[in-house]
Coordinates of C-alpha atoms in Angstrom, one line a residue:
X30 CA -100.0 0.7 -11.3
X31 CA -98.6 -0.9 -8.0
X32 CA -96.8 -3.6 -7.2
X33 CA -95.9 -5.9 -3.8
X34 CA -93.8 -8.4 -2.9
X35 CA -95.7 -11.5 -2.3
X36 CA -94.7 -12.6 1.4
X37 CA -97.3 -15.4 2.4
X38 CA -94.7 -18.6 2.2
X39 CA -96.1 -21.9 1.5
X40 CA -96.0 -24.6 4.1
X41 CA -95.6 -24.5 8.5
X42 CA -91.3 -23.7 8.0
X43 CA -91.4 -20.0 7.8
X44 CA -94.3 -19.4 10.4
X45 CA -92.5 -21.9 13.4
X46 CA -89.5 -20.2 12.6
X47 CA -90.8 -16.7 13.5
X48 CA -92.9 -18.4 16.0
X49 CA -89.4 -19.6 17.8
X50 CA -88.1 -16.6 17.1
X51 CA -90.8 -14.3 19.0
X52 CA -90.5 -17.0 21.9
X53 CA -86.8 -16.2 22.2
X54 CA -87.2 -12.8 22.1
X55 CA -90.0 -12.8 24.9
X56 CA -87.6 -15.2 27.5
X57 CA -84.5 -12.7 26.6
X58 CA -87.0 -9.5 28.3
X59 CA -87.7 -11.5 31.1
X60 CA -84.3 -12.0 31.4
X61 CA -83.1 -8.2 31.2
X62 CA -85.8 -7.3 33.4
X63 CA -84.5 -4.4 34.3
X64 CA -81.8 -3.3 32.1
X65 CA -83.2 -0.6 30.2
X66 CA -81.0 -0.7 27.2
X67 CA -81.4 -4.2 26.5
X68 CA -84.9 -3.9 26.9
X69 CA -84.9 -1.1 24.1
X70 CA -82.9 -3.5 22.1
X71 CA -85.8 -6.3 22.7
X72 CA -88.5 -4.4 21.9
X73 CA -87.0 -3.2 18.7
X74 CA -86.3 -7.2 17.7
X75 CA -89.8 -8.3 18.5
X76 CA -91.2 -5.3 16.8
X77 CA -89.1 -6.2 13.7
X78 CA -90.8 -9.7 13.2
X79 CA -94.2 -7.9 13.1
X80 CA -93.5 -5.3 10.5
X81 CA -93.1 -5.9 6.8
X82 CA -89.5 -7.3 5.6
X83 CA -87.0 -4.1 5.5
X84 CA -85.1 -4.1 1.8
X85 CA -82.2 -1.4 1.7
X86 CA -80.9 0.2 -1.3
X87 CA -77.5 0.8 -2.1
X88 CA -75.1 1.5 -4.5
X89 CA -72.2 4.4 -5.1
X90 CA -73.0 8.1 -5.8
X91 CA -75.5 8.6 -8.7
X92 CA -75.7 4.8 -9.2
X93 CA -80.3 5.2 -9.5
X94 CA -81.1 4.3 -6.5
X95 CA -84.2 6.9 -5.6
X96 CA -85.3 6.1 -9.2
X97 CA -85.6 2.5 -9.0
X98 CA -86.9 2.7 -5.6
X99 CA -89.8 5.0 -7.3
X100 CA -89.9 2.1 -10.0
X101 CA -90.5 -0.6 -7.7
X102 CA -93.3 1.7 -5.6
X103 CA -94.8 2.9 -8.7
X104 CA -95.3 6.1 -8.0
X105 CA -92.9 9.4 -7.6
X106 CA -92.3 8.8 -3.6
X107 CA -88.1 9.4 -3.2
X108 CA -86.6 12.5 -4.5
X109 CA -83.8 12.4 -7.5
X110 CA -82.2 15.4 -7.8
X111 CA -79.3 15.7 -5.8
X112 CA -79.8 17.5 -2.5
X113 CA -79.5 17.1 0.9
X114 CA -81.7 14.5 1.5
X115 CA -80.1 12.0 -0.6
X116 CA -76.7 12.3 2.2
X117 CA -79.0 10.7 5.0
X118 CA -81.0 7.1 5.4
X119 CA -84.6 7.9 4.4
X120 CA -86.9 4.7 5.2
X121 CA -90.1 4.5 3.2
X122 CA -93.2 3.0 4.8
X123 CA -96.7 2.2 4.4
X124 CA -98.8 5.5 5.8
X125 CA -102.7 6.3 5.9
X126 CA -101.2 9.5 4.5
X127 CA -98.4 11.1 3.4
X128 CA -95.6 12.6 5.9
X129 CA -91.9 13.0 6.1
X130 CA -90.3 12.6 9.2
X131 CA -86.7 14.0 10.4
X132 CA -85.0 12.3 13.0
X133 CA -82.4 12.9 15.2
X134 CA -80.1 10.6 17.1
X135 CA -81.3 11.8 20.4
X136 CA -84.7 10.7 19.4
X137 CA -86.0 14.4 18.4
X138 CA -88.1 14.8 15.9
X139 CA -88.9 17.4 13.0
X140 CA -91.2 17.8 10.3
X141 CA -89.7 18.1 7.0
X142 CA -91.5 20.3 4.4
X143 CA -92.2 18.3 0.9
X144 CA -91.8 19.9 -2.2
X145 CA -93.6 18.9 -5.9
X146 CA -90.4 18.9 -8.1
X147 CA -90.9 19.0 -12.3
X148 CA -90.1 16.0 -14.7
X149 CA -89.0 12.9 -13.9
X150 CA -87.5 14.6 -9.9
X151 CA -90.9 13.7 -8.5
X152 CA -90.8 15.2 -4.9
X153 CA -87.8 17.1 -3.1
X154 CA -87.5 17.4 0.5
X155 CA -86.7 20.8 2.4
X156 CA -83.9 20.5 5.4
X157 CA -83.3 24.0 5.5
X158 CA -85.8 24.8 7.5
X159 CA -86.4 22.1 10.3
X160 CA -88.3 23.2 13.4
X161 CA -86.8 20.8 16.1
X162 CA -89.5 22.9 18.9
X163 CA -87.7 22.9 22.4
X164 CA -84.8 20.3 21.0
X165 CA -82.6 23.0 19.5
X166 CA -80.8 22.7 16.5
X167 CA -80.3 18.9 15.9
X168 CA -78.1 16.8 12.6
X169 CA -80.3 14.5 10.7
X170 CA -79.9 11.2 11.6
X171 CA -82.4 9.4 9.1
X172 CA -85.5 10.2 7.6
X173 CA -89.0 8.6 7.5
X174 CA -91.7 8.9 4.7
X175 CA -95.0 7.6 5.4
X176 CA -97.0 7.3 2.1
X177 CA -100.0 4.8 1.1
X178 CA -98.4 2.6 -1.0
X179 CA -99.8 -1.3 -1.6
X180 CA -96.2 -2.2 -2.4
X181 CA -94.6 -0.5 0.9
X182 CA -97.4 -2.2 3.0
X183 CA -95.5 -5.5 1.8
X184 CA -91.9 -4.2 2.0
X185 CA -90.1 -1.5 3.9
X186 CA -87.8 0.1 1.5
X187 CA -84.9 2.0 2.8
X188 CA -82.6 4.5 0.2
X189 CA -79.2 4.5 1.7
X190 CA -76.6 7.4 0.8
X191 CA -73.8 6.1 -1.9
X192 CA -70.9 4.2 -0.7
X193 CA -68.4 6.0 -2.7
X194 CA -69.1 9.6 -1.4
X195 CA -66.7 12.2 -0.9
X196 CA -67.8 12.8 3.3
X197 CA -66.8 9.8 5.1
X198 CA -69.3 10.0 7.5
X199 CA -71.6 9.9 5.0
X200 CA -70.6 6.7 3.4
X201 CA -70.5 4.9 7.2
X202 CA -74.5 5.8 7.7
X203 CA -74.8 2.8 5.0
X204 CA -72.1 0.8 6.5
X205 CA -73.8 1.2 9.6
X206 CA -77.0 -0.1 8.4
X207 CA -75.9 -3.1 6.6
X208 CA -72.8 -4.2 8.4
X209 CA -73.1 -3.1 12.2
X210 CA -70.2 -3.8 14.2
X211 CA -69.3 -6.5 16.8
X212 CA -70.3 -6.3 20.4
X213 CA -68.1 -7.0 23.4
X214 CA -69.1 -8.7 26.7
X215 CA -68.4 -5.5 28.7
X216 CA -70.1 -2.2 29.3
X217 CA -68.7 -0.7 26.2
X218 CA -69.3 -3.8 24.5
X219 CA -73.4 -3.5 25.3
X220 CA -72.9 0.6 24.4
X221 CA -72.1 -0.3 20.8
X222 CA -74.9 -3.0 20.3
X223 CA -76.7 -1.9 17.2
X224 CA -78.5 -4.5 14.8
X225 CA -78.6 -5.0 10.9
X226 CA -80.9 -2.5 9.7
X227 CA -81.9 -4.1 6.3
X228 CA -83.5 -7.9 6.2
X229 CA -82.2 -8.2 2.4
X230 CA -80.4 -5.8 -0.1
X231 CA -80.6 -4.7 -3.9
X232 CA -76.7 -3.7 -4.4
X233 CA -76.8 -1.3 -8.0
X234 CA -73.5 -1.1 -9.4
X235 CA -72.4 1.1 -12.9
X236 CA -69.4 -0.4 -12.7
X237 CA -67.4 -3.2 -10.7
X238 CA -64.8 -0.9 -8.7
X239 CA -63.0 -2.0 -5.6
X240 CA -65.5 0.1 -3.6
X241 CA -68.4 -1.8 -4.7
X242 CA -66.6 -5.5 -4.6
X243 CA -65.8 -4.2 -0.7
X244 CA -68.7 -3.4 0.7
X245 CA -70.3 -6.4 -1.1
X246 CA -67.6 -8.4 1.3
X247 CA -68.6 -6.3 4.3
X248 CA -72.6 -7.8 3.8
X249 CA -70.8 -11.1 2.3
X250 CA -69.2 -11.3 5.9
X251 CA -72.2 -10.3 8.2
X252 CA -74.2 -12.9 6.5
X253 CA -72.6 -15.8 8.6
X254 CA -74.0 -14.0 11.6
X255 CA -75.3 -10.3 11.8
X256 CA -75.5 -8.9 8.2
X257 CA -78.6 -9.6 5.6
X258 CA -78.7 -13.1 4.3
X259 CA -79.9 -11.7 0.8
X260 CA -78.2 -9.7 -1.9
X261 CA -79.3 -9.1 -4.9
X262 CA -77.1 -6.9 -7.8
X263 CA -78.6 -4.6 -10.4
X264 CA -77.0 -3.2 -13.0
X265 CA -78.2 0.1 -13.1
X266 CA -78.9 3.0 -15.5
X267 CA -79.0 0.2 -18.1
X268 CA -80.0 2.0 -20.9
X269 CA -76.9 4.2 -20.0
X270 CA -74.4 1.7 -21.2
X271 CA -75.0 1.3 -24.9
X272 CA -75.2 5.4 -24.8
X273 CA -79.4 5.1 -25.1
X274 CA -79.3 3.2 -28.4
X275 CA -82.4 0.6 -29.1
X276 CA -79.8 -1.8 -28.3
X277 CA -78.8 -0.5 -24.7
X278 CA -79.8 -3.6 -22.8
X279 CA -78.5 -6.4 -24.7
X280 CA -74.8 -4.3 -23.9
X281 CA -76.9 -4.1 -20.3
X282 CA -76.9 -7.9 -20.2
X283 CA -73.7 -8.8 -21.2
X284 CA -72.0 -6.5 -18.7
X285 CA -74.7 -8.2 -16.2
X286 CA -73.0 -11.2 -17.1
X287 CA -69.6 -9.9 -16.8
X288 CA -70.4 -8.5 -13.2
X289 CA -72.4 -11.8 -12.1
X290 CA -69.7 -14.1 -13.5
X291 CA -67.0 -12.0 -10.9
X292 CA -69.3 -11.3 -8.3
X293 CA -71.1 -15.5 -8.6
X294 CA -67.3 -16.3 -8.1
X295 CA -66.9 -14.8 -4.5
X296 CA -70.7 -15.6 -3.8
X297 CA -71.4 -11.9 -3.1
X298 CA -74.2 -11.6 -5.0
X299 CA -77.5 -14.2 -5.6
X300 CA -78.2 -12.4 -9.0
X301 CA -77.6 -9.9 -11.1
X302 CA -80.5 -7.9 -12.9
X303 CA -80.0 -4.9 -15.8
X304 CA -82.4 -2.5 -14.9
X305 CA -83.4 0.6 -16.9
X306 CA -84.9 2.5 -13.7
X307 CA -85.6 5.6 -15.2
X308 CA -87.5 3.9 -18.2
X309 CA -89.1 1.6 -15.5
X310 CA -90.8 4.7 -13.6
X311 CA -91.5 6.6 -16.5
X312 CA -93.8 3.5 -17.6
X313 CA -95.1 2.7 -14.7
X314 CA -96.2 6.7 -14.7
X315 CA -97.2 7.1 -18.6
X316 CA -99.7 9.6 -19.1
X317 CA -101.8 9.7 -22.4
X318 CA -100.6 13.0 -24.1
X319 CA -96.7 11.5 -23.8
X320 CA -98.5 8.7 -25.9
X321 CA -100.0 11.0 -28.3
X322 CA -96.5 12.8 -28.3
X323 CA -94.7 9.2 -29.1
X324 CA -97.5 8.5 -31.4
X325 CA -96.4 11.8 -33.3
X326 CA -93.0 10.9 -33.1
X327 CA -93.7 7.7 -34.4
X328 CA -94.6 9.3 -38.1
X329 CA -91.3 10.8 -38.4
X330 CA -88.4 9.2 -40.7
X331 CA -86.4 6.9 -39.0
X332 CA -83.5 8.4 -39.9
X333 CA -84.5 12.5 -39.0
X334 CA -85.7 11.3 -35.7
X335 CA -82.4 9.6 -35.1
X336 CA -80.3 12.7 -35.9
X337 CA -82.5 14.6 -33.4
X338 CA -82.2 11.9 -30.9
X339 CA -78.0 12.4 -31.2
X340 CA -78.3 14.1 -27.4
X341 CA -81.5 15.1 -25.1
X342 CA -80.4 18.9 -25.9
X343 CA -80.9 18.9 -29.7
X344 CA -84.0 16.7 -29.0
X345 CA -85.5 19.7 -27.1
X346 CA -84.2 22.5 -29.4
X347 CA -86.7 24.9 -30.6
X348 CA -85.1 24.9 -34.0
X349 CA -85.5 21.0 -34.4
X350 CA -88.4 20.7 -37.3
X351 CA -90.5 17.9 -35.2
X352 CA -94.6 17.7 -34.8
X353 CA -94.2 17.9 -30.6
X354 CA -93.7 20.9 -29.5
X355 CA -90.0 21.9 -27.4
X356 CA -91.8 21.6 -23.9
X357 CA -93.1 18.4 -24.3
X358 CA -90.3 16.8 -26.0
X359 CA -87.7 18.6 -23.2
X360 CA -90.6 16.7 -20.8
X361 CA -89.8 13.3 -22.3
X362 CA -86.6 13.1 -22.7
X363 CA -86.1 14.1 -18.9
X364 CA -88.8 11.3 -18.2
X365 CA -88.3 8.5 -20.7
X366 CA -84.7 9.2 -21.5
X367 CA -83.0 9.2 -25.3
X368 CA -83.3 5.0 -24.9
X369 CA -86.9 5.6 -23.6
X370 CA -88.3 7.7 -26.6
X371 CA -86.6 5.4 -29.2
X372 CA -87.9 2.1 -27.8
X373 CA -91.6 4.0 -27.4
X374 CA -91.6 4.9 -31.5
X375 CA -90.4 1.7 -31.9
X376 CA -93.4 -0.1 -30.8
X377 CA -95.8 2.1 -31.5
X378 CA -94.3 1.8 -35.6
X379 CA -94.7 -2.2 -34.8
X380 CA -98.1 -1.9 -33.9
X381 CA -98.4 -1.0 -30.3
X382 CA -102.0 1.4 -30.1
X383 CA -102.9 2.6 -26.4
X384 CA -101.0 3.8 -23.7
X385 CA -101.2 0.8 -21.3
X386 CA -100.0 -1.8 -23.4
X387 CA -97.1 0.8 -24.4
X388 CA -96.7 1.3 -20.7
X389 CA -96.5 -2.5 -20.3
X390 CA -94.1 -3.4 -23.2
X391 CA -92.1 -0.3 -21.9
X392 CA -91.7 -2.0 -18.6
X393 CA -91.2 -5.6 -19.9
X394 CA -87.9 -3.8 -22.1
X395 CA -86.9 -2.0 -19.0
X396 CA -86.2 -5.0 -16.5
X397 CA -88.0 -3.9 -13.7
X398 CA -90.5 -7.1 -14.0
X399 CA -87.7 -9.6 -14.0
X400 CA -86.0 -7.8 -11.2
X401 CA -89.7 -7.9 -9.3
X402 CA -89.9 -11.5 -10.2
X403 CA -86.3 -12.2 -8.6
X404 CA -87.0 -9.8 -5.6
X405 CA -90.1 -12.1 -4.7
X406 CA -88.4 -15.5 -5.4
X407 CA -85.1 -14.8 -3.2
X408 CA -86.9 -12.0 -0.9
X409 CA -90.8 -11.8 -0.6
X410 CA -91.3 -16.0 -0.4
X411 CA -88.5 -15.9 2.1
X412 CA -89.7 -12.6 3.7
X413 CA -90.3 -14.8 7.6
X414 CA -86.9 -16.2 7.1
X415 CA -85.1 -13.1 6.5
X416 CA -86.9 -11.3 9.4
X417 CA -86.6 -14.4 11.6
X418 CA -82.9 -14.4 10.6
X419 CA -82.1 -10.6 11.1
X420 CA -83.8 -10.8 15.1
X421 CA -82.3 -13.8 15.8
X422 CA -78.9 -12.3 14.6
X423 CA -79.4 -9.3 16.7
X424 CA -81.0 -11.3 20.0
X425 CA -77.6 -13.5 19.5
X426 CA -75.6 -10.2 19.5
X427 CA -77.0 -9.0 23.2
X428 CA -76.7 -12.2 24.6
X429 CA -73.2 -12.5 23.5
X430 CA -72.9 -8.7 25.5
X431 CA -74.0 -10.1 29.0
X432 CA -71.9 -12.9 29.7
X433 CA -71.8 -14.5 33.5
X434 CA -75.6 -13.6 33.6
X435 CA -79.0 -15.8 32.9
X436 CA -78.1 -14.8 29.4
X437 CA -75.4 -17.5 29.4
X438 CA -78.4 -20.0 29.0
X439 CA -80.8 -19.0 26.3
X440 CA -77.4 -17.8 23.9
X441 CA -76.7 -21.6 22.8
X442 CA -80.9 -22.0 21.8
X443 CA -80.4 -19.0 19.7
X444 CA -77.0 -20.2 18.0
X445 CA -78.8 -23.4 17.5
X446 CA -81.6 -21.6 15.3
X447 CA -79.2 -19.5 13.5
X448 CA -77.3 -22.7 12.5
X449 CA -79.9 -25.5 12.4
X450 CA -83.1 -23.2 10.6
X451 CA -83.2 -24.5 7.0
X452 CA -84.5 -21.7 5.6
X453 CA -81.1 -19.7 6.6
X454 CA -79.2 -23.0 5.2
X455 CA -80.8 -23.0 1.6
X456 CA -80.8 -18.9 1.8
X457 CA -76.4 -19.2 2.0
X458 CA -75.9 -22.2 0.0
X459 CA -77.9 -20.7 -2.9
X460 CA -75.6 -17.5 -2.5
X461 CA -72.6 -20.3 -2.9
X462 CA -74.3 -22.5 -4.9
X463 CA -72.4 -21.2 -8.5
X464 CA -69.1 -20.6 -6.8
X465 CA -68.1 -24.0 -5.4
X466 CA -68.3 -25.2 -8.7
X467 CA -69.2 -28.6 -7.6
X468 CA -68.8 -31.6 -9.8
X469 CA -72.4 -32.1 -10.5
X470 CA -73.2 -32.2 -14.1
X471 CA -75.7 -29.3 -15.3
X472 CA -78.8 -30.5 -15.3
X473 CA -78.3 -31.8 -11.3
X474 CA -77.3 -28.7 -10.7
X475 CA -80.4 -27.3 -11.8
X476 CA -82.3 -29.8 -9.8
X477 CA -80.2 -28.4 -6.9
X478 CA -80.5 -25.3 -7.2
X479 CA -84.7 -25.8 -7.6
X480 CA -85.5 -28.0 -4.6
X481 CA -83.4 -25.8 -2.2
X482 CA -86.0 -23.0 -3.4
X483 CA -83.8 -21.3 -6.3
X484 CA -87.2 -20.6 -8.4
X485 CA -89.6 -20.7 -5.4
X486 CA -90.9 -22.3 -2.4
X487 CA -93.9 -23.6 -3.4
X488 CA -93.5 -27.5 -3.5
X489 CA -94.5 -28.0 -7.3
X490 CA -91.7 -25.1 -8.1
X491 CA -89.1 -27.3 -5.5
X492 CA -90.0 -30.6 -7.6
X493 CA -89.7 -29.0 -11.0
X494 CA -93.8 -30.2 -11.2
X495 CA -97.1 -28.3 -13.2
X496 CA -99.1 -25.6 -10.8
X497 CA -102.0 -28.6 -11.3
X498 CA -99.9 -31.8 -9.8
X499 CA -102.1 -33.3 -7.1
X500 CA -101.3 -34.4 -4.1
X501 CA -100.0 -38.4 -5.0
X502 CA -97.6 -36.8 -7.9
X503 CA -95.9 -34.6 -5.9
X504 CA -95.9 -37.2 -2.6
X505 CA -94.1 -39.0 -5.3
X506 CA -91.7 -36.7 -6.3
X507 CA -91.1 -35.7 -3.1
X508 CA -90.2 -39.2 -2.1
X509 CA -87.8 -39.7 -5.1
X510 CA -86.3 -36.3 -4.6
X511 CA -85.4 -37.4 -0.7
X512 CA -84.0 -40.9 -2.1
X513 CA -81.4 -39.3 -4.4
X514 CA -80.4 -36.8 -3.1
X515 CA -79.4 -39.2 0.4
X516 CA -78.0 -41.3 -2.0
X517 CA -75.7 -38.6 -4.0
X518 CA -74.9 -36.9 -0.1
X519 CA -73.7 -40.8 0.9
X520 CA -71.9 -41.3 -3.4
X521 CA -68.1 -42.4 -1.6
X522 CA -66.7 -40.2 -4.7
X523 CA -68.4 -36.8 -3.2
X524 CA -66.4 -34.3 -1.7
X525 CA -67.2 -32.4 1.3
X526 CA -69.0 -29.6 0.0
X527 CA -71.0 -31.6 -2.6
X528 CA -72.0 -33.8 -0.1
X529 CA -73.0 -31.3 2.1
X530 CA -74.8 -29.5 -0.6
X531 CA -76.7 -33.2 -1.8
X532 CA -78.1 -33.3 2.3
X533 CA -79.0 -29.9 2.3
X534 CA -81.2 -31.1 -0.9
X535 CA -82.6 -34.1 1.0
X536 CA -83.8 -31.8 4.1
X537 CA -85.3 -29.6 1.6
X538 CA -87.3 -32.6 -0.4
X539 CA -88.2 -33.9 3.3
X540 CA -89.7 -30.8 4.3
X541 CA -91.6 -30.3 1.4
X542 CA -92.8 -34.1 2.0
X543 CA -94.0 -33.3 5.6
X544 CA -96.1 -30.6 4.4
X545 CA -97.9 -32.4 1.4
X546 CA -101.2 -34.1 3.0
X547 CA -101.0 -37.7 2.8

């Protein structure tokens, strides 16, 4: 079972946007004719906007990423266990076949020999053993995996070493990714030129440490300008926090509420999802005798299976009286996890009968599906934007390097699209829109936050409408939505930033309006 990112956007916005955007790009190499480096820079901008929108990973040490990443793919494509690999940048992409790539910063190149790991570690990948050819020995510098995936043809998903590690260097390959550092107008300036790797990012956090609230306010910062515009939190390892009881994600969802409630505050964070990822990727990968194992389990007292589910070791001892055998049962819990294998008998004892709609009510309990609803809401509908946003960002950055040259004339066109795009404008002020606690009363505030795009961009989600309103209704709406919100922008009791949130919401209702036919 796959799963995608749905990036077609309604309406002209998102399609002019990239449109402008290539133009840019193409006057900026006729510009830098014959600077080589620049030109490097170009072609890596323009080649951007073609490709599928880039979504990084990160989190601290151990924090799930490779799992969820393997939860959101479907299939057991990132290594888990913790070697080598996981100290480097490993991009994931959409292959006619499967290959892993090494890559140094020189621009050598390696191939790296995969491994078939056991249990729920999927695939490891050997660096012992790179053969560089001619290059000499060479330091990793990031990884590629090419696999055939329909969800990676949508969305390039990178894993990103944790931000918490012990090796500094380590920790500043993610840095580097997300939050690349400012260029000077001078030779050393052009030198250190490097654009935002990531279009958006899916923060996980265990817990809210300074590290994580830090490196939130590095992307938080580089939003304005060269950083992603979108970041979404996940609490990860949710069945984790209420110790893999049957009750793990309501405790899951009330620390999400804790962390969202801190992080909404500061506007670091768009959302914040609980996510059992290793409960996620076991369902998505449920094979029929681990059903006819829960199925077995199922028939067991409550109350004997709970004192062999007290830790995954007694689970799997040989001297535990249960009708799986010790293999199978060490299988599971390594797959499933303690919370897994309880919530599994659960609903098989409530009536669930087949594998796939145990696989599917596994998934619905883990929250992967809300997290893949979210993801295509703020991410996949906005996928132009964000790509539009991250080469325009970049472009803005080597312009900004050359000054005194032809340069000087196209910079101010591409500030103007980085401040005047609407997309980029509705993408910020939904990151703010629960911090600046305006003084709207809650249901305009929900208004607000759904016609700047908050549950999609489709114009019956903007104008809170049915799937089926035709094309009078939602000219209507559209109409009415424009009216108000000009007239709450103009109230003379509004402050500044309610007023400038009320014309945001008028723009938004007019450009849904110019795309309904009349």
């Amino acid at each position: 079972m796959t799963h995608r990112f749905d990036t077609a956007a309604p309406g002209g916005q998102a399609p002019r946007i990239l449109a402008e955007a290539h133009e840019l790009v193409g006057a900026a190499a006729r510009v830098f004719g014959r600077d080589e480096y620049a030109r490097a820079l170009l072609a890596d901008c323009e080649f951007r906007l073609r490709e599928p929108l880039r979504v990084a990973l990160a989190g601290s040490i151990k924090a799930g990423k490779s799992t969820l990443l393997n939860a959101l793919v479907g299939q057991a494509v990132a290594p888990t266990d913790a070697t080598e690999c996981t100290r480097v940048v490993t991009w994931y992409r959409d292959a006619s076949t499967p290959a892993v790539t090494a890559h140094a910063a020189d621009g050598a190149r390696a191939n790296v020999i995969v491994r078939r790991g056991s249990g729920a570690h999927g695939l490891t990948f050997d660096l012992s053993a790179l053969n560089w050819d001619a290059y000499g020995p060479r330091e990793v510098d990031h990884l590629e995996v090419g696999w055939p995936s329909a969800a990676l043809a949508q969305t390039t998903i990178i894993d990103t070493p944790g931000t918490s590690s012990l090796s500094r260097e380590v920790s500043l390959r993610t840095a580097r990714l997300l939050t690349p550092g400012r260029a000077e107008g001078n030779a050393r300036g052009r030198s250190a030129i490097s654009a935002p790797g990531a279009d958006a990012v899916v923060y996980l956090l265990r817990r809210l440490d300074a590290t994580d609230v830090s490196f939130l306010e590095q992307i938080g910062a580089g939003a304005g300008g060269a950083g992603p515009l979108g970041v979404i939190g996940v609490v990860s390892r949710a069945d984790e926090i209420g110790a893999g009881r049957i009750d793990a994600l309501h405790s899951a969802r009330d620390v999400a509420a804790r962390f969202a409630g801190e992080l909404e505050r500061t506007g670091l964070c768009q959302a914040v999802i609980p996510v059992a990822g290793l409960l996620a990727f076991a369902a998505s990968t449920l094979r029929q005798p681990e059903f006819a194992a829960f199925e077995a389990l199922s028939t067991v007292p409550a109350e004997d299976l709970g004192i062999a589910l007290l830790s995954a070791d007694r689970f799997a001892r040989a001297d535990i009286a249960l009708p799986v055998a010790p293999e199978l049962r060490a299988q599971l819990a390594d797959r499933f996890g303690l919370f897994g294998i309880r919530m599994a008998t659960m609903l098989i004892r409530l009536g669930v009968r087949d594998s796939s709609s145990l696989a599917a009510e596994l998934a619905a309990r883990s929250g992967i599906e809300e997290l893949r609803s979210v993801l295509e809401i703020q991410f996949g509908q906005r996928a132009e934007e964000l790509k539009a946003h991250s080469a325009l960002s970049t472009l803005n950055r080597i312009l900004s390097a050359y000054p005194g040259t032809e340069a000087d004339r196209l910079l101010p066109r591409v500030r103007a699209r980085l401040a005047d795009v609407h997309g980029f404008t509705e993408l910020r002020l939904l990151g703010r829109l629960r911090t600046d606690e305006l003084p709207l009363p809650p249901p305009v505030l929900a208004d607000l936050h759904r016609i700047l795009g908050g549950t999609g961009v489709a114009p019956h989600l903007r104008l809170g409408l049915p799937p089926e309103a035709d094309p009078h209704t939602l000219r209507t709406a559209a109409s009415t939505a424009v009216r108000t919100w000009r007239a709450r922008a103009a109230h003379p009791l509004a402050d500044q930033s309610t007023a400038t949130a009320c014309r945001a919401a008028a723009r938004s209702a007019e450009g849904v309006l110019s795309e309904l036919p009349r």
